[in-house]
């Protein structure tokens, strides 16, 4: 019985290898690195923006097919069965390894960056907006929807309407995640976020709107007023400050506001203001704190 089990495990392992190497689209390489290196910012962080842009310009339909495959990723049932059979010790390892393999959000946003070249992957993106597979399924859904917005397959107006309706906080937060996934492509939502900050009485939504505004640079003319308004509410003052940090020196117009919070009654706010001032106005920080 034990020998039979070993044979089954070895057979399952060989089948997994066969599927991985022969059935899947092979990962393309660009400039000495696999494509996954170029779509994951934490891997290519030492590359210049110009180099990354040049690599995206080089990507062809092989890259599109591979990215569509990644967008359609699902946890491996065979791997889970194989891992669980190792006396239960491999279950967490299976989850962790599958999680490391889950590049759906990065693949979706890479397709968005390819523009018209990504048209063959539209069906995969649309399917990903409905996925429930894997521990990070919600990230996959939001990113796929964001990619469809960038590619012109989802109307911005529909998403702005959802964002304006704060009567259902859960639904609003789901839309918040979609807009947040857009990065700077979500700048079209800034006027709506400003309107929400003025009109909503929901302190959590107000805080999240401020937080999102800090992500949608480089439009400080919208983000800074929104964040300053949010900071007027003590419960979300710290959130607003960290939104300014994301804008860096683009938020220098908020210097006096930040300086005012150096003496706030809340120690966490004082600590945040001290650190954020170094980001938004280094010269002022040096004047007050020294080098």
mmCIF file of C-alpha atoms in Angstrom:
data_model
loop_
_atom_site.group_PDB
_atom_site.id
_atom_site.type_symbol
_atom_site.label_atom_id
_atom_site.label_comp_id
_atom_site.label_asym_id
_atom_site.label_seq_id
_atom_site.Cartn_x
_atom_site.Cartn_y
_atom_site.Cartn_z
ATOM 1 C CA UNK A 1 0.000 0.000 0.000
ATOM 2 C CA UNK A 2 2.821 2.348 0.916
ATOM 3 C CA UNK A 3 4.681 1.573 -2.328
ATOM 4 C CA UNK A 4 1.519 2.187 -4.362
ATOM 5 C CA UNK A 5 1.114 5.541 -2.684
ATOM 6 C CA UNK A 6 4.691 6.499 -3.559
ATOM 7 C CA UNK A 7 4.118 5.535 -7.199
ATOM 8 C CA UNK A 8 0.954 7.638 -7.286
ATOM 9 C CA UNK A 9 2.748 10.634 -5.796
ATOM 10 C CA UNK A 10 5.617 10.355 -8.277
ATOM 11 C CA UNK A 11 3.155 9.987 -11.149
ATOM 12 C CA UNK A 12 1.214 13.047 -10.016
ATOM 13 C CA UNK A 13 4.440 15.024 -9.777
ATOM 14 C CA UNK A 14 5.501 14.042 -13.283
ATOM 15 C CA UNK A 15 2.066 14.962 -14.612
ATOM 16 C CA UNK A 16 2.347 18.383 -12.990
ATOM 17 C CA UNK A 17 5.716 18.924 -14.638
ATOM 18 C CA UNK A 18 4.354 17.845 -18.012
ATOM 19 C CA UNK A 19 1.445 20.268 -17.737
ATOM 20 C CA UNK A 20 3.734 23.089 -16.673
ATOM 21 C CA UNK A 21 6.330 22.627 -19.404
ATOM 22 C CA UNK A 22 4.319 21.414 -22.388
ATOM 23 C CA UNK A 23 0.714 22.582 -22.073
ATOM 24 C CA UNK A 24 1.185 26.111 -20.777
ATOM 25 C CA UNK A 25 2.320 28.955 -22.995
ATOM 26 C CA UNK A 26 6.030 29.335 -22.335
ATOM 27 C CA UNK A 27 6.976 32.591 -20.656
ATOM 28 C CA UNK A 28 8.657 35.010 -23.097
ATOM 29 C CA UNK A 29 11.929 36.700 -22.221
ATOM 30 C CA UNK A 30 12.939 40.291 -22.874
ATOM 31 C CA UNK A 31 16.421 41.746 -22.448
ATOM 32 C CA UNK A 32 17.690 38.814 -20.420
ATOM 33 C CA UNK A 33 14.721 38.591 -18.044
ATOM 34 C CA UNK A 34 11.440 36.639 -18.052
ATOM 35 C CA UNK A 35 8.299 38.655 -18.727
ATOM 36 C CA UNK A 36 7.209 38.278 -15.095
ATOM 37 C CA UNK A 37 10.248 40.356 -14.115
ATOM 38 C CA UNK A 38 9.012 43.274 -16.217
ATOM 39 C CA UNK A 39 5.401 43.245 -15.002
ATOM 40 C CA UNK A 40 6.210 43.096 -11.277
ATOM 41 C CA UNK A 41 7.447 46.498 -10.031
ATOM 42 C CA UNK A 42 9.197 45.032 -6.993
ATOM 43 C CA UNK A 43 11.362 42.959 -9.342
ATOM 44 C CA UNK A 44 12.279 45.650 -11.879
ATOM 45 C CA UNK A 45 12.526 48.508 -9.360
ATOM 46 C CA UNK A 46 16.167 49.106 -10.305
ATOM 47 C CA UNK A 47 15.328 49.545 -13.988
ATOM 48 C CA UNK A 48 14.745 53.030 -15.368
ATOM 49 C CA UNK A 49 11.187 53.952 -16.431
ATOM 50 C CA UNK A 50 12.521 54.414 -19.962
ATOM 51 C CA UNK A 51 13.840 50.850 -20.032
ATOM 52 C CA UNK A 52 10.570 49.400 -18.740
ATOM 53 C CA UNK A 53 8.616 51.420 -21.314
ATOM 54 C CA UNK A 54 10.923 50.183 -24.073
ATOM 55 C CA UNK A 55 10.319 46.574 -23.026
ATOM 56 C CA UNK A 56 6.552 47.095 -23.136
ATOM 57 C CA UNK A 57 6.952 48.564 -26.616
ATOM 58 C CA UNK A 58 8.729 45.362 -27.680
ATOM 59 C CA UNK A 59 6.042 43.000 -26.385
ATOM 60 C CA UNK A 60 4.286 41.053 -29.142
ATOM 61 C CA UNK A 61 1.388 38.596 -29.311
ATOM 62 C CA UNK A 62 3.425 35.910 -27.549
ATOM 63 C CA UNK A 63 3.502 38.241 -24.560
ATOM 64 C CA UNK A 64 -0.236 38.903 -24.877
ATOM 65 C CA UNK A 65 -0.997 35.169 -24.919
ATOM 66 C CA UNK A 66 1.169 34.574 -21.871
ATOM 67 C CA UNK A 67 -0.391 37.496 -19.984
ATOM 68 C CA UNK A 68 -3.897 36.266 -20.858
ATOM 69 C CA UNK A 69 -2.890 32.880 -19.492
ATOM 70 C CA UNK A 70 -1.706 34.509 -16.259
ATOM 71 C CA UNK A 71 -4.953 36.494 -15.966
ATOM 72 C CA UNK A 72 -6.825 33.179 -16.244
ATOM 73 C CA UNK A 73 -4.686 31.508 -13.558
ATOM 74 C CA UNK A 74 -6.404 29.205 -11.081
ATOM 75 C CA UNK A 75 -5.021 27.387 -8.026
ATOM 76 C CA UNK A 76 -3.643 23.993 -8.989
ATOM 77 C CA UNK A 77 -5.969 21.204 -7.874
ATOM 78 C CA UNK A 78 -3.324 18.588 -8.664
ATOM 79 C CA UNK A 79 -0.718 20.426 -6.617
ATOM 80 C CA UNK A 80 -3.094 20.733 -3.668
ATOM 81 C CA UNK A 81 -3.870 16.992 -3.759
ATOM 82 C CA UNK A 82 -0.160 16.186 -4.020
ATOM 83 C CA UNK A 83 0.728 18.475 -1.109
ATOM 84 C CA UNK A 84 -2.036 17.229 1.183
ATOM 85 C CA UNK A 85 -0.902 13.669 0.691
ATOM 86 C CA UNK A 86 2.428 14.508 2.363
ATOM 87 C CA UNK A 87 0.968 13.735 5.794
ATOM 88 C CA UNK A 88 -0.757 17.122 5.849
ATOM 89 C CA UNK A 89 2.554 18.983 6.032
ATOM 90 C CA UNK A 90 2.307 20.333 2.514
ATOM 91 C CA UNK A 91 -1.065 22.058 2.742
ATOM 92 C CA UNK A 92 0.250 25.440 3.839
ATOM 93 C CA UNK A 93 3.132 25.088 1.395
ATOM 94 C CA UNK A 94 0.653 24.476 -1.420
ATOM 95 C CA UNK A 95 -1.283 27.615 -0.506
ATOM 96 C CA UNK A 96 1.892 29.676 -0.270
ATOM 97 C CA UNK A 97 3.359 28.447 -3.544
ATOM 98 C CA UNK A 98 0.064 28.927 -5.348
ATOM 99 C CA UNK A 99 -0.132 32.432 -3.905
ATOM 100 C CA UNK A 100 3.360 33.191 -5.185
ATOM 101 C CA UNK A 101 2.265 31.996 -8.633
ATOM 102 C CA UNK A 102 -0.772 34.270 -8.654
ATOM 103 C CA UNK A 103 0.208 37.138 -10.943
ATOM 104 C CA UNK A 104 -3.308 37.981 -12.104
ATOM 105 C CA UNK A 105 -3.320 41.637 -10.961
ATOM 106 C CA UNK A 106 0.084 42.373 -12.497
ATOM 107 C CA UNK A 107 -0.819 40.586 -15.736
ATOM 108 C CA UNK A 108 -4.097 42.498 -16.034
ATOM 109 C CA UNK A 109 -2.428 45.872 -15.629
ATOM 110 C CA UNK A 110 0.331 44.863 -18.049
ATOM 111 C CA UNK A 111 -2.345 44.117 -20.652
ATOM 112 C CA UNK A 112 -3.873 47.530 -19.974
ATOM 113 C CA UNK A 113 -0.515 49.094 -20.708
ATOM 114 C CA UNK A 114 -0.314 47.295 -24.072
ATOM 115 C CA UNK A 115 -3.403 49.076 -25.398
ATOM 116 C CA UNK A 116 -4.701 47.806 -28.738
ATOM 117 C CA UNK A 117 -2.232 44.927 -28.733
ATOM 118 C CA UNK A 118 -4.169 43.442 -25.787
ATOM 119 C CA UNK A 119 -7.441 42.988 -27.702
ATOM 120 C CA UNK A 120 -7.023 39.171 -27.988
ATOM 121 C CA UNK A 121 -6.962 39.022 -24.168
ATOM 122 C CA UNK A 122 -10.261 40.863 -23.618
ATOM 123 C CA UNK A 123 -12.230 37.641 -23.049
ATOM 124 C CA UNK A 124 -9.746 36.524 -20.397
ATOM 125 C CA UNK A 125 -10.009 39.893 -18.641
ATOM 126 C CA UNK A 126 -13.805 39.802 -18.710
ATOM 127 C CA UNK A 127 -13.796 36.311 -17.205
ATOM 128 C CA UNK A 128 -11.355 37.450 -14.514
ATOM 129 C CA UNK A 129 -13.813 40.126 -13.321
ATOM 130 C CA UNK A 130 -16.025 37.246 -12.118
ATOM 131 C CA UNK A 131 -13.402 34.919 -10.672
ATOM 132 C CA UNK A 132 -13.655 33.545 -7.153
ATOM 133 C CA UNK A 133 -10.633 31.238 -7.444
ATOM 134 C CA UNK A 134 -7.711 31.621 -5.088
ATOM 135 C CA UNK A 135 -7.044 33.585 -1.947
ATOM 136 C CA UNK A 136 -6.394 36.768 -3.941
ATOM 137 C CA UNK A 137 -9.447 36.538 -6.177
ATOM 138 C CA UNK A 138 -10.669 39.993 -5.162
ATOM 139 C CA UNK A 139 -7.387 41.560 -6.328
ATOM 140 C CA UNK A 140 -7.750 39.736 -9.631
ATOM 141 C CA UNK A 141 -11.326 41.000 -10.108
ATOM 142 C CA UNK A 142 -10.514 44.632 -9.354
ATOM 143 C CA UNK A 143 -7.412 44.660 -11.543
ATOM 144 C CA UNK A 144 -9.187 43.011 -14.472
ATOM 145 C CA UNK A 145 -12.000 45.563 -14.276
ATOM 146 C CA UNK A 146 -9.454 48.379 -14.109
ATOM 147 C CA UNK A 147 -7.695 47.005 -17.194
ATOM 148 C CA UNK A 148 -10.986 46.915 -19.100
ATOM 149 C CA UNK A 149 -11.578 50.572 -18.196
ATOM 150 C CA UNK A 150 -8.148 51.542 -19.542
ATOM 151 C CA UNK A 151 -8.762 49.511 -22.706
ATOM 152 C CA UNK A 152 -12.095 51.261 -23.287
ATOM 153 C CA UNK A 153 -14.222 48.149 -22.698
ATOM 154 C CA UNK A 154 -15.794 49.515 -19.505
ATOM 155 C CA UNK A 155 -17.405 52.985 -19.488
ATOM 156 C CA UNK A 156 -15.899 55.335 -16.930
ATOM 157 C CA UNK A 157 -19.292 56.940 -16.371
ATOM 158 C CA UNK A 158 -20.714 53.707 -14.971
ATOM 159 C CA UNK A 159 -17.962 53.467 -12.385
ATOM 160 C CA UNK A 160 -18.201 57.133 -11.447
ATOM 161 C CA UNK A 161 -21.921 56.671 -10.796
ATOM 162 C CA UNK A 162 -21.173 53.802 -8.411
ATOM 163 C CA UNK A 163 -18.480 55.852 -6.699
ATOM 164 C CA UNK A 164 -20.877 58.767 -6.192
ATOM 165 C CA UNK A 165 -23.454 56.546 -4.478
ATOM 166 C CA UNK A 166 -22.247 56.178 -0.895
ATOM 167 C CA UNK A 167 -25.470 54.608 0.406
ATOM 168 C CA UNK A 168 -23.945 51.115 0.265
ATOM 169 C CA UNK A 169 -20.468 51.288 1.876
ATOM 170 C CA UNK A 170 -19.522 47.736 0.860
ATOM 171 C CA UNK A 171 -20.335 48.320 -2.808
ATOM 172 C CA UNK A 172 -18.641 51.708 -2.644
ATOM 173 C CA UNK A 173 -15.468 50.169 -1.250
ATOM 174 C CA UNK A 174 -15.440 47.555 -4.019
ATOM 175 C CA UNK A 175 -15.542 50.379 -6.561
ATOM 176 C CA UNK A 176 -12.848 52.175 -4.592
ATOM 177 C CA UNK A 177 -10.607 49.160 -5.151
ATOM 178 C CA UNK A 178 -11.243 49.248 -8.901
ATOM 179 C CA UNK A 179 -10.305 52.936 -9.115
ATOM 180 C CA UNK A 180 -7.279 52.384 -6.864
ATOM 181 C CA UNK A 181 -6.099 49.608 -9.197
ATOM 182 C CA UNK A 182 -6.007 52.145 -12.037
ATOM 183 C CA UNK A 183 -3.174 54.117 -10.481
ATOM 184 C CA UNK A 184 -2.653 57.372 -12.357
ATOM 185 C CA UNK A 185 -5.142 56.188 -14.994
ATOM 186 C CA UNK A 186 -7.828 56.825 -12.381
ATOM 187 C CA UNK A 187 -7.302 60.570 -12.415
ATOM 188 C CA UNK A 188 -10.733 60.989 -14.035
ATOM 189 C CA UNK A 189 -12.258 60.121 -10.636
ATOM 190 C CA UNK A 190 -10.655 63.021 -8.760
ATOM 191 C CA UNK A 191 -13.573 65.500 -9.128
ATOM 192 C CA UNK A 192 -15.951 62.810 -7.873
ATOM 193 C CA UNK A 193 -13.728 62.106 -4.880
ATOM 194 C CA UNK A 194 -13.715 65.825 -4.097
ATOM 195 C CA UNK A 195 -17.517 65.875 -4.267
ATOM 196 C CA UNK A 196 -17.737 62.852 -1.959
ATOM 197 C CA UNK A 197 -15.491 64.522 0.592
ATOM 198 C CA UNK A 198 -17.816 67.531 0.634
ATOM 199 C CA UNK A 199 -21.096 65.643 0.790
ATOM 200 C CA UNK A 200 -20.710 62.387 2.732
ATOM 201 C CA UNK A 201 -21.173 62.118 6.471
ATOM 202 C CA UNK A 202 -19.605 58.655 6.529
ATOM 203 C CA UNK A 203 -16.229 59.177 8.165
ATOM 204 C CA UNK A 204 -14.806 55.911 6.782
ATOM 205 C CA UNK A 205 -15.754 56.740 3.204
ATOM 206 C CA UNK A 206 -14.360 60.249 3.657
ATOM 207 C CA UNK A 207 -11.067 58.734 4.838
ATOM 208 C CA UNK A 208 -10.886 56.269 1.966
ATOM 209 C CA UNK A 209 -11.651 59.007 -0.564
ATOM 210 C CA UNK A 210 -8.775 61.031 0.862
ATOM 211 C CA UNK A 211 -6.482 58.022 0.817
ATOM 212 C CA UNK A 212 -7.311 57.303 -2.812
ATOM 213 C CA UNK A 213 -6.717 60.925 -3.763
ATOM 214 C CA UNK A 214 -3.156 60.581 -2.531
ATOM 215 C CA UNK A 215 -2.650 57.641 -4.893
ATOM 216 C CA UNK A 216 -3.872 59.440 -7.994
ATOM 217 C CA UNK A 217 -0.950 61.770 -8.547
ATOM 218 C CA UNK A 218 0.257 63.821 -10.396
ATOM 219 C CA UNK A 219 -2.785 66.053 -9.915
ATOM 220 C CA UNK A 220 -2.051 67.734 -6.569
ATOM 221 C CA UNK A 221 -4.449 70.565 -7.445
ATOM 222 C CA UNK A 222 -7.241 68.058 -6.805
ATOM 223 C CA UNK A 223 -5.617 65.789 -4.239
ATOM 224 C CA UNK A 224 -4.173 68.354 -1.836
ATOM 225 C CA UNK A 225 -7.450 70.247 -1.165
ATOM 226 C CA UNK A 226 -9.241 66.930 -0.656
ATOM 227 C CA UNK A 227 -6.624 65.662 1.769
ATOM 228 C CA UNK A 228 -6.542 68.948 3.687
ATOM 229 C CA UNK A 229 -10.305 68.801 4.016
ATOM 230 C CA UNK A 230 -10.133 65.227 5.259
ATOM 231 C CA UNK A 231 -7.537 66.177 7.869
ATOM 232 C CA UNK A 232 -9.991 68.598 9.433
ATOM 233 C CA UNK A 233 -11.710 65.503 10.884
ATOM 234 C CA UNK A 234 -9.539 64.213 13.788
ATOM 235 C CA UNK A 235 -10.419 60.507 13.286
ATOM 236 C CA UNK A 236 -8.987 60.514 9.748
ATOM 237 C CA UNK A 237 -6.253 63.117 10.155
ATOM 238 C CA UNK A 238 -3.493 60.507 10.109
ATOM 239 C CA UNK A 239 -4.918 58.944 6.927
ATOM 240 C CA UNK A 240 -4.910 62.323 5.212
ATOM 241 C CA UNK A 241 -1.308 62.938 6.198
ATOM 242 C CA UNK A 242 -0.172 59.655 4.683
ATOM 243 C CA UNK A 243 -2.038 60.560 1.517
ATOM 244 C CA UNK A 244 0.154 63.669 1.299
ATOM 245 C CA UNK A 245 3.277 61.567 1.645
ATOM 246 C CA UNK A 246 2.395 59.697 -1.540
ATOM 247 C CA UNK A 247 2.368 63.026 -3.376
ATOM 248 C CA UNK A 248 5.804 63.973 -2.083
ATOM 249 C CA UNK A 249 6.948 67.492 -2.918
ATOM 250 C CA UNK A 250 3.902 67.884 -5.182
ATOM 251 C CA UNK A 251 2.029 68.434 -1.912
ATOM 252 C CA UNK A 252 4.236 71.340 -0.789
ATOM 253 C CA UNK A 253 1.149 73.595 -0.781
ATOM 254 C CA UNK A 254 0.027 71.721 2.341
ATOM 255 C CA UNK A 255 3.218 72.557 4.264
ATOM 256 C CA UNK A 256 1.606 74.919 6.763
ATOM 257 C CA UNK A 257 -1.208 72.460 7.398
ATOM 258 C CA UNK A 258 1.301 69.715 8.175
ATOM 259 C CA UNK A 259 3.336 72.036 10.408
ATOM 260 C CA UNK A 260 0.164 72.813 12.337
ATOM 261 C CA UNK A 261 -0.256 69.136 13.191
ATOM 262 C CA UNK A 262 3.226 68.907 14.725
ATOM 263 C CA UNK A 263 1.559 69.959 17.982
ATOM 264 C CA UNK A 264 -1.618 67.887 17.580
ATOM 265 C CA UNK A 265 -3.089 66.335 20.726
ATOM 266 C CA UNK A 266 -2.756 62.867 19.173
ATOM 267 C CA UNK A 267 0.786 61.490 19.422
ATOM 268 C CA UNK A 268 0.328 59.348 16.302
ATOM 269 C CA UNK A 269 -0.676 62.427 14.302
ATOM 270 C CA UNK A 270 2.340 64.360 15.608
ATOM 271 C CA UNK A 271 4.647 61.496 14.628
ATOM 272 C CA UNK A 272 3.037 61.219 11.185
ATOM 273 C CA UNK A 273 3.241 64.986 10.601
ATOM 274 C CA UNK A 274 6.948 64.970 11.486
ATOM 275 C CA UNK A 275 7.681 62.259 8.937
ATOM 276 C CA UNK A 276 5.343 63.542 6.226
ATOM 277 C CA UNK A 277 6.891 67.033 6.409
ATOM 278 C CA UNK A 278 10.226 65.495 5.404
ATOM 279 C CA UNK A 279 8.523 64.159 2.270
ATOM 280 C CA UNK A 280 6.454 67.163 1.200
ATOM 281 C CA UNK A 281 8.902 69.945 2.111
ATOM 282 C CA UNK A 282 12.414 68.722 2.985
ATOM 283 C CA UNK A 283 13.737 72.282 3.323
ATOM 284 C CA UNK A 284 11.098 73.195 5.919
ATOM 285 C CA UNK A 285 11.740 69.947 7.773
ATOM 286 C CA UNK A 286 15.468 70.710 7.887
ATOM 287 C CA UNK A 287 14.708 74.227 9.140
ATOM 288 C CA UNK A 288 12.588 72.852 11.991
ATOM 289 C CA UNK A 289 14.373 69.614 12.862
ATOM 290 C CA UNK A 290 17.872 69.997 11.454
ATOM 291 C CA UNK A 291 19.503 67.393 9.244
#
